[in-house]
């Protein structure tokens, strides 16, 4: 009786299932084809962005021998910072291959991981506890052998000098300082008492073209949510600030995100004579990032040098 009852009760559902089977098959086929279209479209976007990037770099401005954007490439950096940093240090050399980076994310996309892979040593700071936990899991070997140190800290202008002192405990010389905290970058940089790194990389706000001077009002509670361009400072403001600290602006990346400064005693004739924001400013071209997307997602693990 129970089986017969269940059979009668389920009969309408089985009837509907039989009748809708062709529709479900069509839906699965449509989903499969849409995924294929998505893959093709994504590939076309990447190819178009890459082609457009090459066309921009073919302009006379970028063919100047000492201009940096054409040297850019992405290994672990967010944009082309890996290549530009490689070229800068090729020109000026290194002291002891040390870095200090603030705002490293989960460690797999920043300005210094590619240097770590090449035998550099350094200190990472980030304010997101989840990122720090991930770094402790992913970079166990580098952390255990002392080539990398990491600290969870919400970087402010009143603790930046303490953090730098902690990061430089093994050496007074620093090759690279990279700062990207999407907000109070200018104020943190301004608060550094003794800035002696050979190279400083800082994210600027491309909305404000030279000669505009613009600095986000200091807000210790500011947190970037990705929905606003109210952050950081203009390139001109960073040029003036770092010039007072003994640095020259030597270039920006093509996407209009990061600016590169070299300590003035190292500039010599390695870079363009005009170190102004007006000469080096790059507008926002974030759409070109599609041309830098790698085939595989970034990862890190044990490796050998041989």
PDB file of C-alpha atoms in Angstrom:
ATOM      1  CA  UNK A   1       0.000   0.000   0.000  1.00  0.00           C
ATOM      2  CA  UNK A   2       2.796   2.396   0.903  1.00  0.00           C
ATOM      3  CA  UNK A   3       4.693   1.713  -2.322  1.00  0.00           C
ATOM      4  CA  UNK A   4       1.567   2.203  -4.383  1.00  0.00           C
ATOM      5  CA  UNK A   5       0.798   5.432  -2.546  1.00  0.00           C
ATOM      6  CA  UNK A   6       4.302   6.757  -3.128  1.00  0.00           C
ATOM      7  CA  UNK A   7       4.190   5.758  -6.782  1.00  0.00           C
ATOM      8  CA  UNK A   8       0.902   7.597  -7.305  1.00  0.00           C
ATOM      9  CA  UNK A   9       2.158  10.598  -5.325  1.00  0.00           C
ATOM     10  CA  UNK A  10       5.368  10.837  -7.325  1.00  0.00           C
ATOM     11  CA  UNK A  11       3.767  10.214 -10.682  1.00  0.00           C
ATOM     12  CA  UNK A  12       3.106  13.914 -11.444  1.00  0.00           C
ATOM     13  CA  UNK A  13       6.727  14.808 -10.620  1.00  0.00           C
ATOM     14  CA  UNK A  14       8.069  12.016 -12.801  1.00  0.00           C
ATOM     15  CA  UNK A  15       5.798  13.152 -15.624  1.00  0.00           C
ATOM     16  CA  UNK A  16       7.118  16.706 -15.316  1.00  0.00           C
ATOM     17  CA  UNK A  17      10.693  15.414 -15.203  1.00  0.00           C
ATOM     18  CA  UNK A  18      10.195  13.423 -18.421  1.00  0.00           C
ATOM     19  CA  UNK A  19       8.572  16.340 -20.188  1.00  0.00           C
ATOM     20  CA  UNK A  20      11.231  18.850 -19.112  1.00  0.00           C
ATOM     21  CA  UNK A  21      14.232  16.598 -19.821  1.00  0.00           C
ATOM     22  CA  UNK A  22      14.780  18.105 -23.322  1.00  0.00           C
ATOM     23  CA  UNK A  23      14.674  21.600 -21.802  1.00  0.00           C
ATOM     24  CA  UNK A  24      17.259  20.683 -19.189  1.00  0.00           C
ATOM     25  CA  UNK A  25      19.501  19.233 -21.859  1.00  0.00           C
ATOM     26  CA  UNK A  26      19.186  22.436 -23.883  1.00  0.00           C
ATOM     27  CA  UNK A  27      19.970  24.485 -20.776  1.00  0.00           C
ATOM     28  CA  UNK A  28      23.144  22.493 -20.081  1.00  0.00           C
ATOM     29  CA  UNK A  29      24.182  22.814 -23.702  1.00  0.00           C
ATOM     30  CA  UNK A  30      23.517  26.557 -23.595  1.00  0.00           C
ATOM     31  CA  UNK A  31      25.536  26.928 -20.402  1.00  0.00           C
ATOM     32  CA  UNK A  32      28.427  25.038 -22.002  1.00  0.00           C
ATOM     33  CA  UNK A  33      28.351  27.243 -25.089  1.00  0.00           C
ATOM     34  CA  UNK A  34      28.147  30.410 -22.992  1.00  0.00           C
ATOM     35  CA  UNK A  35      31.247  29.314 -21.086  1.00  0.00           C
ATOM     36  CA  UNK A  36      33.047  28.820 -24.387  1.00  0.00           C
ATOM     37  CA  UNK A  37      31.948  32.281 -25.556  1.00  0.00           C
ATOM     38  CA  UNK A  38      33.136  33.735 -22.251  1.00  0.00           C
ATOM     39  CA  UNK A  39      36.571  32.139 -22.668  1.00  0.00           C
ATOM     40  CA  UNK A  40      36.898  33.404 -26.233  1.00  0.00           C
ATOM     41  CA  UNK A  41      35.744  36.894 -25.241  1.00  0.00           C
ATOM     42  CA  UNK A  42      38.188  37.004 -22.330  1.00  0.00           C
ATOM     43  CA  UNK A  43      41.017  35.961 -24.633  1.00  0.00           C
ATOM     44  CA  UNK A  44      40.048  38.677 -27.112  1.00  0.00           C
ATOM     45  CA  UNK A  45      40.041  41.291 -24.340  1.00  0.00           C
ATOM     46  CA  UNK A  46      43.505  40.184 -23.220  1.00  0.00           C
ATOM     47  CA  UNK A  47      44.853  40.257 -26.772  1.00  0.00           C
ATOM     48  CA  UNK A  48      43.316  43.671 -27.447  1.00  0.00           C
ATOM     49  CA  UNK A  49      44.759  45.111 -24.207  1.00  0.00           C
ATOM     50  CA  UNK A  50      48.180  43.669 -25.034  1.00  0.00           C
ATOM     51  CA  UNK A  51      48.055  45.084 -28.574  1.00  0.00           C
ATOM     52  CA  UNK A  52      46.950  48.490 -27.281  1.00  0.00           C
ATOM     53  CA  UNK A  53      49.785  48.468 -24.741  1.00  0.00           C
ATOM     54  CA  UNK A  54      52.308  47.801 -27.508  1.00  0.00           C
ATOM     55  CA  UNK A  55      50.879  50.658 -29.564  1.00  0.00           C
ATOM     56  CA  UNK A  56      51.168  53.071 -26.643  1.00  0.00           C
ATOM     57  CA  UNK A  57      54.767  52.007 -26.028  1.00  0.00           C
ATOM     58  CA  UNK A  58      55.538  52.602 -29.715  1.00  0.00           C
ATOM     59  CA  UNK A  59      54.842  56.321 -29.308  1.00  0.00           C
ATOM     60  CA  UNK A  60      57.988  58.515 -29.529  1.00  0.00           C
ATOM     61  CA  UNK A  61      57.755  59.483 -25.858  1.00  0.00           C
ATOM     62  CA  UNK A  62      58.322  55.894 -24.730  1.00  0.00           C
ATOM     63  CA  UNK A  63      61.192  55.252 -27.125  1.00  0.00           C
ATOM     64  CA  UNK A  64      63.443  57.617 -25.201  1.00  0.00           C
ATOM     65  CA  UNK A  65      66.407  55.575 -24.037  1.00  0.00           C
ATOM     66  CA  UNK A  66      66.171  56.371 -20.331  1.00  0.00           C
ATOM     67  CA  UNK A  67      62.372  56.343 -19.928  1.00  0.00           C
ATOM     68  CA  UNK A  68      61.169  53.416 -17.804  1.00  0.00           C
ATOM     69  CA  UNK A  69      57.650  52.248 -18.826  1.00  0.00           C
ATOM     70  CA  UNK A  70      58.842  50.088 -21.744  1.00  0.00           C
ATOM     71  CA  UNK A  71      60.840  47.935 -19.318  1.00  0.00           C
ATOM     72  CA  UNK A  72      57.770  46.944 -17.326  1.00  0.00           C
ATOM     73  CA  UNK A  73      56.565  43.382 -16.939  1.00  0.00           C
ATOM     74  CA  UNK A  74      54.496  41.430 -14.451  1.00  0.00           C
ATOM     75  CA  UNK A  75      55.748  38.386 -12.578  1.00  0.00           C
ATOM     76  CA  UNK A  76      54.256  38.757  -9.089  1.00  0.00           C
ATOM     77  CA  UNK A  77      53.560  42.489  -9.072  1.00  0.00           C
ATOM     78  CA  UNK A  78      50.079  43.912  -9.529  1.00  0.00           C
ATOM     79  CA  UNK A  79      51.075  45.648 -12.740  1.00  0.00           C
ATOM     80  CA  UNK A  80      54.472  46.074 -14.448  1.00  0.00           C
ATOM     81  CA  UNK A  81      56.413  47.012 -11.316  1.00  0.00           C
ATOM     82  CA  UNK A  82      58.588  43.874 -11.422  1.00  0.00           C
ATOM     83  CA  UNK A  83      60.170  44.870 -14.712  1.00  0.00           C
ATOM     84  CA  UNK A  84      60.625  48.539 -13.862  1.00  0.00           C
ATOM     85  CA  UNK A  85      62.274  47.742 -10.537  1.00  0.00           C
ATOM     86  CA  UNK A  86      64.567  45.262 -12.260  1.00  0.00           C
ATOM     87  CA  UNK A  87      65.673  47.956 -14.697  1.00  0.00           C
ATOM     88  CA  UNK A  88      66.161  50.586 -11.993  1.00  0.00           C
ATOM     89  CA  UNK A  89      68.422  48.330  -9.937  1.00  0.00           C
ATOM     90  CA  UNK A  90      70.270  47.270 -13.080  1.00  0.00           C
ATOM     91  CA  UNK A  91      71.187  50.927 -13.514  1.00  0.00           C
ATOM     92  CA  UNK A  92      71.991  51.927  -9.931  1.00  0.00           C
ATOM     93  CA  UNK A  93      72.963  48.604  -8.379  1.00  0.00           C
ATOM     94  CA  UNK A  94      72.011  47.317  -4.939  1.00  0.00           C
ATOM     95  CA  UNK A  95      73.472  47.652  -1.458  1.00  0.00           C
ATOM     96  CA  UNK A  96      72.546  44.357   0.188  1.00  0.00           C
ATOM     97  CA  UNK A  97      69.328  43.352  -1.594  1.00  0.00           C
ATOM     98  CA  UNK A  98      66.893  44.243   1.174  1.00  0.00           C
ATOM     99  CA  UNK A  99      63.312  45.455   0.940  1.00  0.00           C
ATOM    100  CA  UNK A 100      60.553  46.788   3.159  1.00  0.00           C
ATOM    101  CA  UNK A 101      57.019  46.655   1.776  1.00  0.00           C
ATOM    102  CA  UNK A 102      53.876  48.016   3.381  1.00  0.00           C
ATOM    103  CA  UNK A 103      50.584  46.744   1.993  1.00  0.00           C
ATOM    104  CA  UNK A 104      51.534  43.311   0.631  1.00  0.00           C
ATOM    105  CA  UNK A 105      48.097  41.690   0.470  1.00  0.00           C
ATOM    106  CA  UNK A 106      48.279  37.916   0.777  1.00  0.00           C
ATOM    107  CA  UNK A 107      51.868  37.956  -0.470  1.00  0.00           C
ATOM    108  CA  UNK A 108      51.232  36.604  -3.954  1.00  0.00           C
ATOM    109  CA  UNK A 109      50.799  39.955  -5.711  1.00  0.00           C
ATOM    110  CA  UNK A 110      53.108  42.736  -4.565  1.00  0.00           C
ATOM    111  CA  UNK A 111      56.286  44.586  -5.508  1.00  0.00           C
ATOM    112  CA  UNK A 112      58.806  42.436  -3.652  1.00  0.00           C
ATOM    113  CA  UNK A 113      57.941  38.739  -3.989  1.00  0.00           C
ATOM    114  CA  UNK A 114      59.815  38.565  -7.302  1.00  0.00           C
ATOM    115  CA  UNK A 115      62.839  40.002  -5.491  1.00  0.00           C
ATOM    116  CA  UNK A 116      62.478  37.443  -2.701  1.00  0.00           C
ATOM    117  CA  UNK A 117      62.593  34.690  -5.305  1.00  0.00           C
ATOM    118  CA  UNK A 118      65.864  36.193  -6.583  1.00  0.00           C
ATOM    119  CA  UNK A 119      67.581  36.002  -3.207  1.00  0.00           C
ATOM    120  CA  UNK A 120      66.578  39.284  -1.591  1.00  0.00           C
ATOM    121  CA  UNK A 121      65.631  39.572   2.070  1.00  0.00           C
ATOM    122  CA  UNK A 122      62.911  41.709   3.506  1.00  0.00           C
ATOM    123  CA  UNK A 123      60.069  42.710   5.759  1.00  0.00           C
ATOM    124  CA  UNK A 124      56.362  42.668   4.930  1.00  0.00           C
ATOM    125  CA  UNK A 125      53.641  44.613   6.740  1.00  0.00           C
ATOM    126  CA  UNK A 126      49.880  44.423   6.220  1.00  0.00           C
ATOM    127  CA  UNK A 127      46.850  45.412   8.255  1.00  0.00           C
ATOM    128  CA  UNK A 128      44.605  42.514   7.218  1.00  0.00           C
ATOM    129  CA  UNK A 129      44.872  39.595   9.694  1.00  0.00           C
ATOM    130  CA  UNK A 130      43.563  37.102   7.121  1.00  0.00           C
ATOM    131  CA  UNK A 131      46.352  38.051   4.717  1.00  0.00           C
ATOM    132  CA  UNK A 132      48.943  37.674   7.469  1.00  0.00           C
ATOM    133  CA  UNK A 133      47.611  34.222   8.371  1.00  0.00           C
ATOM    134  CA  UNK A 134      47.801  33.203   4.715  1.00  0.00           C
ATOM    135  CA  UNK A 135      51.393  34.457   4.443  1.00  0.00           C
ATOM    136  CA  UNK A 136      52.366  32.401   7.499  1.00  0.00           C
ATOM    137  CA  UNK A 137      50.933  29.315   5.789  1.00  0.00           C
ATOM    138  CA  UNK A 138      52.195  29.928   2.246  1.00  0.00           C
ATOM    139  CA  UNK A 139      55.684  31.316   2.961  1.00  0.00           C
ATOM    140  CA  UNK A 140      56.743  28.967   5.752  1.00  0.00           C
ATOM    141  CA  UNK A 141      60.192  28.285   4.307  1.00  0.00           C
ATOM    142  CA  UNK A 142      61.074  31.947   3.722  1.00  0.00           C
ATOM    143  CA  UNK A 143      59.853  32.836   7.204  1.00  0.00           C
ATOM    144  CA  UNK A 144      61.713  29.980   8.879  1.00  0.00           C
ATOM    145  CA  UNK A 145      65.057  30.618   7.167  1.00  0.00           C
ATOM    146  CA  UNK A 146      64.927  34.321   7.955  1.00  0.00           C
ATOM    147  CA  UNK A 147      64.831  35.695   4.424  1.00  0.00           C
ATOM    148  CA  UNK A 148      61.360  37.069   5.103  1.00  0.00           C
ATOM    149  CA  UNK A 149      59.764  38.662   8.137  1.00  0.00           C
ATOM    150  CA  UNK A 150      56.129  39.634   8.361  1.00  0.00           C
ATOM    151  CA  UNK A 151      54.141  41.769  10.749  1.00  0.00           C
ATOM    152  CA  UNK A 152      50.454  42.466  11.203  1.00  0.00           C
ATOM    153  CA  UNK A 153      50.028  46.186  11.747  1.00  0.00           C
ATOM    154  CA  UNK A 154      47.696  48.977  10.722  1.00  0.00           C
ATOM    155  CA  UNK A 155      50.309  51.429   9.461  1.00  0.00           C
ATOM    156  CA  UNK A 156      49.908  55.004  10.649  1.00  0.00           C
ATOM    157  CA  UNK A 157      52.123  58.059  10.684  1.00  0.00           C
ATOM    158  CA  UNK A 158      52.711  57.604  14.421  1.00  0.00           C
ATOM    159  CA  UNK A 159      54.091  54.051  14.113  1.00  0.00           C
ATOM    160  CA  UNK A 160      55.887  54.072  10.744  1.00  0.00           C
ATOM    161  CA  UNK A 161      59.314  54.893  12.188  1.00  0.00           C
ATOM    162  CA  UNK A 162      59.039  52.107  14.728  1.00  0.00           C
ATOM    163  CA  UNK A 163      58.078  49.650  11.991  1.00  0.00           C
ATOM    164  CA  UNK A 164      60.963  50.688   9.754  1.00  0.00           C
ATOM    165  CA  UNK A 165      63.409  50.389  12.653  1.00  0.00           C
ATOM    166  CA  UNK A 166      62.095  46.882  13.292  1.00  0.00           C
ATOM    167  CA  UNK A 167      62.410  45.978   9.637  1.00  0.00           C
ATOM    168  CA  UNK A 168      65.998  47.261   9.464  1.00  0.00           C
ATOM    169  CA  UNK A 169      67.244  45.644  12.649  1.00  0.00           C
ATOM    170  CA  UNK A 170      69.840  43.599  10.758  1.00  0.00           C
ATOM    171  CA  UNK A 171      71.118  46.423   8.560  1.00  0.00           C
ATOM    172  CA  UNK A 172      71.074  50.200   8.306  1.00  0.00           C
ATOM    173  CA  UNK A 173      70.974  50.048   4.509  1.00  0.00           C
ATOM    174  CA  UNK A 174      67.716  49.452   2.637  1.00  0.00           C
ATOM    175  CA  UNK A 175      67.457  49.011  -1.096  1.00  0.00           C
ATOM    176  CA  UNK A 176      63.709  49.303  -1.587  1.00  0.00           C
ATOM    177  CA  UNK A 177      60.785  50.821   0.284  1.00  0.00           C
ATOM    178  CA  UNK A 178      57.357  50.152  -1.248  1.00  0.00           C
ATOM    179  CA  UNK A 179      54.218  51.775   0.152  1.00  0.00           C
ATOM    180  CA  UNK A 180      50.638  51.055  -0.905  1.00  0.00           C
ATOM    181  CA  UNK A 181      47.954  51.461   1.752  1.00  0.00           C
ATOM    182  CA  UNK A 182      45.227  53.096  -0.376  1.00  0.00           C
ATOM    183  CA  UNK A 183      44.715  56.141   1.782  1.00  0.00           C
ATOM    184  CA  UNK A 184      47.142  57.859   4.105  1.00  0.00           C
ATOM    185  CA  UNK A 185      50.206  57.043   1.982  1.00  0.00           C
ATOM    186  CA  UNK A 186      51.386  60.663   1.787  1.00  0.00           C
ATOM    187  CA  UNK A 187      51.038  61.261   5.519  1.00  0.00           C
ATOM    188  CA  UNK A 188      52.852  58.044   6.400  1.00  0.00           C
ATOM    189  CA  UNK A 189      55.673  58.847   3.997  1.00  0.00           C
ATOM    190  CA  UNK A 190      55.888  62.392   5.316  1.00  0.00           C
ATOM    191  CA  UNK A 191      56.249  61.091   8.884  1.00  0.00           C
ATOM    192  CA  UNK A 192      59.361  59.004   8.167  1.00  0.00           C
ATOM    193  CA  UNK A 193      62.223  60.635  10.063  1.00  0.00           C
ATOM    194  CA  UNK A 194      65.137  59.113   8.196  1.00  0.00           C
ATOM    195  CA  UNK A 195      64.416  57.880   4.702  1.00  0.00           C
ATOM    196  CA  UNK A 196      67.537  56.305   3.209  1.00  0.00           C
ATOM    197  CA  UNK A 197      66.262  53.558   0.888  1.00  0.00           C
ATOM    198  CA  UNK A 198      67.874  53.558  -2.536  1.00  0.00           C
ATOM    199  CA  UNK A 199      64.454  53.321  -4.219  1.00  0.00           C
ATOM    200  CA  UNK A 200      60.972  54.311  -3.067  1.00  0.00           C
ATOM    201  CA  UNK A 201      57.812  53.095  -4.803  1.00  0.00           C
ATOM    202  CA  UNK A 202      54.513  54.745  -3.956  1.00  0.00           C
ATOM    203  CA  UNK A 203      51.043  54.566  -5.437  1.00  0.00           C
ATOM    204  CA  UNK A 204      49.794  57.950  -6.663  1.00  0.00           C
ATOM    205  CA  UNK A 205      46.304  59.129  -7.545  1.00  0.00           C
ATOM    206  CA  UNK A 206      46.231  59.548 -11.358  1.00  0.00           C
ATOM    207  CA  UNK A 207      43.008  61.552 -11.259  1.00  0.00           C
ATOM    208  CA  UNK A 208      44.988  64.679 -10.410  1.00  0.00           C
ATOM    209  CA  UNK A 209      47.357  65.542 -13.252  1.00  0.00           C
ATOM    210  CA  UNK A 210      50.397  67.798 -12.785  1.00  0.00           C
ATOM    211  CA  UNK A 211      50.705  70.550 -11.771  1.00  0.00           C
ATOM    212  CA  UNK A 212      47.763  69.855  -9.436  1.00  0.00           C
ATOM    213  CA  UNK A 213      48.765  69.398  -5.807  1.00  0.00           C
ATOM    214  CA  UNK A 214      46.257  67.231  -3.928  1.00  0.00           C
ATOM    215  CA  UNK A 215      46.555  65.210  -0.730  1.00  0.00           C
ATOM    216  CA  UNK A 216      43.760  63.293   0.946  1.00  0.00           C
ATOM    217  CA  UNK A 217      43.118  64.746   4.392  1.00  0.00           C
ATOM    218  CA  UNK A 218      44.667  62.553   7.055  1.00  0.00           C
ATOM    219  CA  UNK A 219      42.158  60.102   8.468  1.00  0.00           C
ATOM    220  CA  UNK A 220      43.513  57.399  10.808  1.00  0.00           C
ATOM    221  CA  UNK A 221      40.289  55.418  10.345  1.00  0.00           C
ATOM    222  CA  UNK A 222      40.295  55.485   6.563  1.00  0.00           C
ATOM    223  CA  UNK A 223      39.788  52.109   4.897  1.00  0.00           C
ATOM    224  CA  UNK A 224      39.697  51.742   1.125  1.00  0.00           C
ATOM    225  CA  UNK A 225      36.691  49.770  -0.092  1.00  0.00           C
ATOM    226  CA  UNK A 226      37.493  49.787  -3.796  1.00  0.00           C
ATOM    227  CA  UNK A 227      34.543  52.016  -4.703  1.00  0.00           C
ATOM    228  CA  UNK A 228      36.142  55.458  -4.585  1.00  0.00           C
ATOM    229  CA  UNK A 229      39.147  57.349  -5.918  1.00  0.00           C
ATOM    230  CA  UNK A 230      39.337  59.417  -2.747  1.00  0.00           C
ATOM    231  CA  UNK A 231      42.758  58.236  -1.616  1.00  0.00           C
ATOM    232  CA  UNK A 232      46.455  59.014  -1.544  1.00  0.00           C
ATOM    233  CA  UNK A 233      47.934  62.053  -3.225  1.00  0.00           C
ATOM    234  CA  UNK A 234      48.703  63.453  -6.652  1.00  0.00           C
ATOM    235  CA  UNK A 235      52.007  62.741  -8.350  1.00  0.00           C
ATOM    236  CA  UNK A 236      53.031  66.395  -8.022  1.00  0.00           C
ATOM    237  CA  UNK A 237      52.489  66.317  -4.271  1.00  0.00           C
ATOM    238  CA  UNK A 238      54.606  63.181  -3.947  1.00  0.00           C
ATOM    239  CA  UNK A 239      57.315  64.729  -6.126  1.00  0.00           C
ATOM    240  CA  UNK A 240      57.542  67.779  -3.853  1.00  0.00           C
ATOM    241  CA  UNK A 241      57.476  65.708  -0.658  1.00  0.00           C
ATOM    242  CA  UNK A 242      60.164  63.253  -1.739  1.00  0.00           C
ATOM    243  CA  UNK A 243      62.309  65.944  -3.314  1.00  0.00           C
ATOM    244  CA  UNK A 244      62.538  67.516   0.139  1.00  0.00           C
ATOM    245  CA  UNK A 245      63.655  64.113   1.467  1.00  0.00           C
ATOM    246  CA  UNK A 246      66.417  63.775  -1.113  1.00  0.00           C
ATOM    247  CA  UNK A 247      64.742  61.794  -3.916  1.00  0.00           C
ATOM    248  CA  UNK A 248      64.162  62.272  -7.622  1.00  0.00           C
ATOM    249  CA  UNK A 249      61.159  61.032  -9.566  1.00  0.00           C
ATOM    250  CA  UNK A 250      62.501  58.753 -12.319  1.00  0.00           C
ATOM    251  CA  UNK A 251      59.317  57.294 -13.774  1.00  0.00           C
ATOM    252  CA  UNK A 252      55.808  55.863 -13.459  1.00  0.00           C
ATOM    253  CA  UNK A 253      54.294  52.669 -14.768  1.00  0.00           C
ATOM    254  CA  UNK A 254      52.221  52.745 -17.918  1.00  0.00           C
ATOM    255  CA  UNK A 255      48.932  52.052 -16.117  1.00  0.00           C
ATOM    256  CA  UNK A 256      49.243  55.229 -14.045  1.00  0.00           C
ATOM    257  CA  UNK A 257      49.394  53.545 -10.661  1.00  0.00           C
ATOM    258  CA  UNK A 258      52.893  53.605  -9.163  1.00  0.00           C
ATOM    259  CA  UNK A 259      55.676  56.192  -9.135  1.00  0.00           C
ATOM    260  CA  UNK A 260      59.361  55.348  -8.735  1.00  0.00           C
ATOM    261  CA  UNK A 261      61.817  57.563  -6.867  1.00  0.00           C
ATOM    262  CA  UNK A 262      65.595  57.123  -6.608  1.00  0.00           C
ATOM    263  CA  UNK A 263      67.834  58.646  -3.952  1.00  0.00           C
ATOM    264  CA  UNK A 264      69.379  61.699  -5.597  1.00  0.00           C
ATOM    265  CA  UNK A 265      73.006  60.647  -5.005  1.00  0.00           C
ATOM    266  CA  UNK A 266      72.338  57.547  -7.136  1.00  0.00           C
ATOM    267  CA  UNK A 267      70.501  59.191 -10.032  1.00  0.00           C
ATOM    268  CA  UNK A 268      73.625  60.482 -11.849  1.00  0.00           C
ATOM    269  CA  UNK A 269      73.056  60.115 -15.609  1.00  0.00           C
ATOM    270  CA  UNK A 270      71.035  56.905 -15.381  1.00  0.00           C
ATOM    271  CA  UNK A 271      67.651  58.575 -15.889  1.00  0.00           C
ATOM    272  CA  UNK A 272      66.045  61.467 -17.719  1.00  0.00           C
ATOM    273  CA  UNK A 273      67.290  64.885 -16.657  1.00  0.00           C
ATOM    274  CA  UNK A 274      63.753  66.181 -16.170  1.00  0.00           C
ATOM    275  CA  UNK A 275      62.548  64.528 -12.958  1.00  0.00           C
ATOM    276  CA  UNK A 276      59.312  66.498 -12.698  1.00  0.00           C
ATOM    277  CA  UNK A 277      55.830  65.091 -12.323  1.00  0.00           C
ATOM    278  CA  UNK A 278      54.931  66.895 -15.542  1.00  0.00           C
ATOM    279  CA  UNK A 279      57.502  64.829 -17.436  1.00  0.00           C
ATOM    280  CA  UNK A 280      56.828  61.441 -15.868  1.00  0.00           C
ATOM    281  CA  UNK A 281      53.080  61.490 -15.210  1.00  0.00           C
ATOM    282  CA  UNK A 282      51.098  58.627 -16.706  1.00  0.00           C
ATOM    283  CA  UNK A 283      47.286  58.851 -16.838  1.00  0.00           C
ATOM    284  CA  UNK A 284      44.987  56.136 -15.573  1.00  0.00           C
ATOM    285  CA  UNK A 285      45.123  53.227 -18.004  1.00  0.00           C
ATOM    286  CA  UNK A 286      43.953  50.431 -15.732  1.00  0.00           C
ATOM    287  CA  UNK A 287      42.212  48.802 -18.686  1.00  0.00           C
ATOM    288  CA  UNK A 288      45.661  47.792 -19.951  1.00  0.00           C
ATOM    289  CA  UNK A 289      45.951  45.434 -17.009  1.00  0.00           C
ATOM    290  CA  UNK A 290      43.958  42.884 -19.007  1.00  0.00           C
ATOM    291  CA  UNK A 291      46.998  42.561 -21.236  1.00  0.00           C
ATOM    292  CA  UNK A 292      49.134  41.544 -18.263  1.00  0.00           C
ATOM    293  CA  UNK A 293      46.924  38.772 -16.887  1.00  0.00           C
ATOM    294  CA  UNK A 294      48.965  35.542 -16.694  1.00  0.00           C
ATOM    295  CA  UNK A 295      47.701  32.186 -17.887  1.00  0.00           C
ATOM    296  CA  UNK A 296      47.743  30.704 -14.380  1.00  0.00           C
ATOM    297  CA  UNK A 297      46.908  32.076 -10.950  1.00  0.00           C
ATOM    298  CA  UNK A 298      49.909  33.158  -8.871  1.00  0.00           C
ATOM    299  CA  UNK A 299      51.370  30.660  -6.412  1.00  0.00           C
ATOM    300  CA  UNK A 300      54.529  30.128  -4.409  1.00  0.00           C
ATOM    301  CA  UNK A 301      56.304  27.063  -3.085  1.00  0.00           C
ATOM    302  CA  UNK A 302      59.694  25.421  -2.460  1.00  0.00           C
ATOM    303  CA  UNK A 303      62.139  25.834  -5.362  1.00  0.00           C
ATOM    304  CA  UNK A 304      65.787  25.301  -6.249  1.00  0.00           C
ATOM    305  CA  UNK A 305      68.356  27.533  -7.891  1.00  0.00           C
ATOM    306  CA  UNK A 306      70.431  25.409 -10.197  1.00  0.00           C
TER     307      UNK A 306
END
